[in-house]
Amino acid sequence: MGTYYEQLSLDERSAIACLRAEGHSLGKIATRLDRPTSTISRELNRNSGVQVGYKPAYADEQARARRWRGSRLARQPVLRQFVLDRLAMGWSPEQISGRLTQGNSSMRISHESIYRFIYAQIRRTNRYEWRHYLPQAKSKRGWRRRPHRPMEHIKDRVSIDCRPAHVNNRRQCGHWEADLLHPRKSGAAILVVQERSTRFILLGKQPSKHAQLVVDRIKCWFGALPSQMRRSLTQDNGTEFFEHHQLNPGGIDTYFCDPHSPWQKGGVENTNGRLRRYIPRGTDPGSFSDEHLQGTRQPPQQYATQMPRLQNPSRGLLKTPVALEM
């Protein structure tokens, strides 16, 4: 059967300081406080300052800090400020963690710890501005469930399960992923096509999500590429890709993800998440043009942890940083 141990109180620490200043031995102090001598010895050794000696308030603060098992970002203000500054500049938690690791910095933190800290602040403070620190500005994790759409009506649909296995390792050029980004529920959209190996991105403003307009734009882009750079295209089951079979005569194999499985074309989904920081939901499609889109087509900073030679984004995205409430 274990024994119950009660932590020293601030009053007891004040008594220890007074008795120690009067020159009493550890045994006498322990007797006066009805504590084991080892407790008094350990208290003085662990909670005494190098310059100030044993001070009750300082000792109580040190003891509390040791017992706290909260977030590292909450406990380390320098690291917290470093992380929040870069999140506000547009860095992702993965980028920050990767840069700290590759830079041999004394400060280290995992991307999961950053996500947990932000979500914990949302729960503690009920201030949803914290979500703007994250790439996709979501206040909760997970995908929102969407109604199932039948796929039998997609002509010549080929499942991603039939795609050659070597495409997954991203070593061969010419395999692309496509998606349509909607600033609003209706109206103009943004066609995003990304090469899986080089992460090269093609962006174009579409007047609508009409399937023929989408496939015409893709044929225009791919027509300017050599054959070894246009081998396959992976897309979701949206109506905007119904005319995909028009790409097959050009030597481009087309594949479709499983329902509700956007992670199967994770590269372009990640790019969409970055674009959402510049073009959030509800943006007026008339407020930007094709030329404006090219300004957001920067080198793939989302892969900076694998490609350390690339520079990180420096555009300030969070206009008003959220104050930390401890």
C-alpha positions as MATLAB code, in Angstrom:
seq = 'MGTYYEQLSLDERSAIACLRAEGHSLGKIATRLDRPTSTISRELNRNSGVQVGYKPAYADEQARARRWRGSRLARQPVLRQFVLDRLAMGWSPEQISGRLTQGNSSMRISHESIYRFIYAQIRRTNRYEWRHYLPQAKSKRGWRRRPHRPMEHIKDRVSIDCRPAHVNNRRQCGHWEADLLHPRKSGAAILVVQERSTRFILLGKQPSKHAQLVVDRIKCWFGALPSQMRRSLTQDNGTEFFEHHQLNPGGIDTYFCDPHSPWQKGGVENTNGRLRRYIPRGTDPGSFSDEHLQGTRQPPQQYATQMPRLQNPSRGLLKTPVALEM';
ca = [
       0.000    0.000    0.000;
       1.455    3.334   -1.066;
       1.862    6.351    1.159;
       0.284    9.744    0.558;
       2.739   12.603    0.105;
       1.625   16.204    0.529;
       3.557   18.935   -1.230;
       5.152   21.670    0.856;
       2.996   24.758    1.187;
       4.158   28.346    0.852;
       3.861   28.779    4.659;
       6.102   25.772    5.211;
       8.636   27.127    2.766;
       8.589   30.463    4.620;
       9.270   28.599    7.878;
      12.127   26.692    6.263;
      13.705   29.965    5.088;
      13.409   31.555    8.571;
      14.752   28.530   10.433;
      17.574   28.083    7.943;
      18.535   31.770    8.338;
      18.653   31.267   12.121;
      21.182   28.485   11.653;
      19.054   25.473   12.574;
      20.091   22.075   11.231;
      18.050   20.114    8.702;
      16.972   17.679   11.420;
      15.625   20.423   13.688;
      13.790   22.086   10.775;
      12.235   18.732    9.873;
      11.157   18.197   13.495;
       9.549   21.661   13.728;
       7.611   21.053   10.514;
       6.870   17.385   11.234;
       8.479   16.419    7.950;
      11.184   13.864    7.040;
      14.701   15.268    7.000;
      15.077   14.057    3.393;
      12.157   16.303    2.382;
      13.863   19.402    3.792;
      17.202   18.457    2.218;
      15.615   17.864   -1.181;
      13.646   21.108   -0.965;
      16.770   23.178   -0.315;
      18.794   21.439   -3.020;
      16.196   21.629   -5.770;
      14.578   25.005   -5.193;
      17.454   27.272   -4.154;
      18.640   29.941   -6.566;
      22.310   30.183   -7.450;
      22.518   33.878   -6.578;
      19.534   34.501   -4.278;
      19.738   31.301   -2.234;
      16.529   29.838   -0.818;
      13.543   32.185   -1.145;
      10.014   30.904   -0.350;
       8.256   32.536   -3.324;
      10.967   31.463   -5.770;
      10.984   27.916   -4.365;
       7.188   27.651   -4.641;
       7.306   28.871   -8.247;
      10.020   26.368   -9.167;
       8.091   23.507   -7.619;
       4.913   24.416   -9.481;
       6.763   24.695  -12.799;
       8.221   21.223  -12.346;
       4.844   19.656  -11.644;
       3.092   21.294  -14.613;
       2.835   19.086  -17.666;
       1.217   21.583  -20.008;
       2.099   22.400  -23.596;
       5.715   23.261  -24.374;
       4.532   26.355  -26.219;
       2.702   27.525  -23.102;
       5.792   26.900  -20.951;
       8.423   28.373  -23.275;
       7.594   31.954  -24.321;
      10.574   32.288  -26.693;
       9.617   29.175  -28.636;
       5.942   30.196  -28.558;
       6.684   33.602  -30.060;
       8.916   32.049  -32.725;
       6.144   29.653  -33.756;
       3.301   32.213  -33.695;
       5.315   34.748  -35.703;
       5.905   32.234  -38.477;
       2.354   30.951  -38.445;
       1.197   34.549  -38.948;
       3.610   34.853  -41.899;
       2.013   31.875  -43.638;
       4.225   28.993  -42.530;
       2.550   25.688  -41.770;
       3.248   23.737  -38.543;
       5.051   21.121  -40.649;
       7.334   23.785  -42.111;
       8.176   25.233  -38.715;
       8.954   21.849  -37.204;
      11.040   20.839  -40.212;
      13.052   24.054  -40.282;
      13.860   23.852  -36.582;
      15.032   20.278  -37.033;
      17.123   20.927  -40.136;
      18.612   24.119  -38.732;
      20.112   22.297  -35.749;
      18.328   24.765  -33.500;
      18.216   24.295  -29.739;
      14.456   24.835  -30.034;
      12.569   21.760  -31.234;
       8.880   21.031  -31.479;
       6.709   18.687  -33.500;
       3.989   19.885  -35.849;
       1.441   17.887  -33.836;
       2.299   19.903  -30.705;
       1.662   23.136  -32.624;
      -1.738   21.941  -33.838;
      -2.716   20.824  -30.335;
      -1.673   24.149  -28.850;
      -3.794   26.152  -31.311;
      -6.859   23.958  -30.837;
      -6.407   24.068  -27.060;
      -6.394   27.885  -27.174;
      -9.656   27.842  -29.140;
     -11.268   25.609  -26.511;
      -9.893   27.549  -23.537;
     -10.640   31.064  -24.738;
     -13.605   30.501  -27.108;
     -11.825   32.842  -29.499;
     -12.031   31.406  -32.974;
      -9.516   33.905  -34.353;
      -6.871   31.363  -33.363;
      -7.884   29.195  -36.308;
      -6.433   31.752  -38.723;
      -2.973   30.689  -37.606;
      -3.529   27.319  -39.325;
      -3.165   26.698  -43.073;
      -6.824   25.845  -43.665;
      -8.202   27.983  -40.824;
     -10.403   25.206  -39.447;
     -11.518   25.361  -35.812;
     -11.938   21.574  -35.677;
     -10.063   18.728  -37.224;
     -11.493   16.266  -39.724;
     -13.309   16.327  -43.027;
     -16.908   17.406  -43.224;
     -19.023   14.576  -44.557;
     -20.563   15.212  -47.960;
     -23.446   13.344  -49.547;
     -22.467   10.400  -51.713;
     -22.507   10.995  -55.449;
     -22.970    8.024  -57.785;
     -20.039    7.474  -60.138;
     -21.528    5.093  -62.678;
     -22.437    7.984  -64.965;
     -18.769    9.005  -65.482;
     -17.832    7.737  -68.925;
     -14.761    5.461  -69.095;
     -14.039    5.974  -65.401;
     -10.903    4.134  -64.208;
     -10.342    3.743  -60.474;
      -7.110    4.895  -58.865;
      -6.621    1.263  -57.834;
      -5.695    0.580  -61.466;
      -3.023    3.273  -61.552;
       0.508    1.810  -61.846;
       2.114    1.337  -58.438;
       5.297    3.177  -59.421;
       3.329    6.436  -59.644;
       3.050    6.475  -55.853;
       6.787    6.969  -55.280;
       6.789   10.301  -57.202;
      10.033    9.475  -59.004;
       8.746    9.545  -62.580;
       7.725   12.870  -64.097;
       4.547   13.344  -66.053;
       1.943   12.243  -63.519;
      -0.466   15.012  -62.521;
      -3.285   15.685  -60.062;
      -6.186   18.047  -60.742;
      -8.845   19.754  -58.686;
     -11.189   22.718  -58.887;
     -11.100   25.375  -56.157;
     -14.353   27.277  -55.599;
     -14.135   30.774  -54.071;
     -17.929   30.683  -53.851;
     -20.566   28.014  -54.300;
     -21.366   29.317  -57.766;
     -19.614   31.349  -60.412;
     -15.984   31.326  -61.443;
     -13.571   28.720  -60.108;
      -9.836   28.035  -60.129;
      -8.432   25.006  -61.927;
      -5.400   23.653  -60.091;
      -3.169   21.023  -61.724;
       0.009   19.815  -60.011;
       2.790   17.506  -61.193;
       3.448   14.840  -58.561;
       7.241   14.622  -58.883;
       8.365   18.240  -59.350;
       5.301   19.784  -57.606;
       5.021   22.198  -60.538;
       1.670   23.963  -60.397;
      -0.625   25.181  -63.173;
      -3.363   27.651  -62.180;
      -6.158   29.047  -64.280;
      -9.371   30.956  -63.620;
     -12.411   29.183  -65.070;
     -15.646   31.080  -65.819;
     -17.580   28.111  -64.411;
     -17.174   24.450  -63.496;
     -18.491   23.293  -66.869;
     -16.720   20.043  -67.782;
     -15.928   21.034  -71.362;
     -14.260   24.269  -70.284;
     -12.144   22.375  -67.766;
     -10.947   19.715  -70.192;
     -10.222   22.367  -72.862;
      -7.950   24.224  -70.448;
      -6.129   21.017  -69.476;
      -5.659   20.048  -73.139;
      -4.239   23.510  -73.814;
      -1.751   23.182  -70.973;
      -0.714   19.624  -71.731;
      -0.501   20.273  -75.469;
       2.530   22.475  -74.853;
       4.347   19.738  -72.921;
       6.502   16.896  -74.282;
       4.951   13.445  -74.168;
       7.112   12.293  -71.232;
       5.655   15.130  -69.141;
       1.992   14.156  -69.665;
       1.518   10.536  -68.724;
      -1.461   10.468  -66.350;
      -3.977   12.656  -64.534;
      -5.665   11.833  -61.220;
      -8.867   13.653  -60.239;
     -11.914   13.351  -58.010;
     -15.446   12.383  -59.024;
     -16.786   15.903  -59.502;
     -18.915   16.813  -62.476;
     -16.182   19.167  -63.715;
     -14.136   16.137  -64.831;
     -16.895   14.339  -66.759;
     -15.133   14.977  -70.095;
     -11.821   13.462  -68.948;
     -11.936   10.829  -71.712;
     -11.078   13.546  -74.236;
      -7.534   13.462  -72.841;
      -7.014    9.768  -73.598;
      -6.294   10.165  -77.350;
      -3.404   12.452  -76.373;
      -1.737    9.614  -74.482;
      -2.887   10.747  -71.031;
      -4.302    8.052  -68.750;
      -6.972    9.367  -66.401;
      -7.755    7.942  -62.951;
     -10.382    8.766  -60.329;
     -10.077    8.742  -56.550;
     -12.385    6.667  -54.384;
     -15.431    8.515  -52.967;
     -14.626   10.835  -50.047;
     -10.895   10.078  -50.356;
      -9.209   13.392  -51.262;
      -6.006   12.197  -49.600;
      -5.457    9.979  -52.651;
      -4.504   13.161  -54.530;
      -2.876   14.739  -51.518;
      -0.432   16.959  -53.420;
      -3.064   19.125  -55.108;
      -5.221   19.085  -51.952;
      -2.287   20.474  -50.000;
      -1.805   23.171  -52.620;
      -5.494   24.080  -52.377;
      -5.081   24.506  -48.650;
      -2.263   26.988  -49.240;
      -4.285   28.875  -51.857;
      -7.186   29.176  -49.411;
      -5.028   31.478  -47.303;
      -4.842   33.912  -50.213;
      -8.321   33.222  -51.603;
     -10.567   32.318  -48.630;
     -14.108   31.069  -48.984;
     -16.519   33.787  -49.989;
     -13.973   35.695  -52.089;
     -15.558   37.538  -55.005;
     -14.318   35.791  -58.194;
     -14.347   39.138  -59.932;
     -11.720   40.499  -57.532;
      -8.877   38.536  -59.133;
      -7.753   37.503  -62.607;
      -5.470   34.915  -64.177;
      -2.573   37.336  -63.776;
      -3.258   37.658  -60.041;
      -3.253   33.890  -59.690;
       0.240   33.622  -61.093;
       1.456   35.761  -58.207;
       0.389   33.025  -55.779;
       2.143   30.309  -57.781;
       5.342   30.376  -55.758;
       7.795   27.503  -55.332;
       6.275   24.648  -53.323;
       6.926   25.948  -49.817;
       4.631   23.320  -48.369;
       7.376   20.828  -49.099;
      10.119   22.908  -47.473;
      10.842   20.162  -44.960;
      11.903   17.884  -47.807;
      13.474   20.684  -49.890;
      15.474   22.907  -47.489;
      17.003   24.984  -50.303;
      13.636   26.683  -50.927;
      12.771   29.912  -49.192;
       9.748   30.161  -46.939;
       6.850   32.543  -47.542;
       7.194   35.975  -46.032;
       3.770   37.444  -46.725;
       1.965   38.489  -43.559;
      -1.361   36.662  -43.538;
      -2.639   37.319  -40.032;
      -3.441   41.018  -39.926;
      -4.112   41.088  -36.153;
      -2.239   38.453  -34.136;
      -4.230   36.883  -31.329;
      -2.999   37.642  -27.815;
      -2.147   34.657  -25.687;
      -4.264   34.151  -22.560;
      -2.510   32.024  -19.962;
];
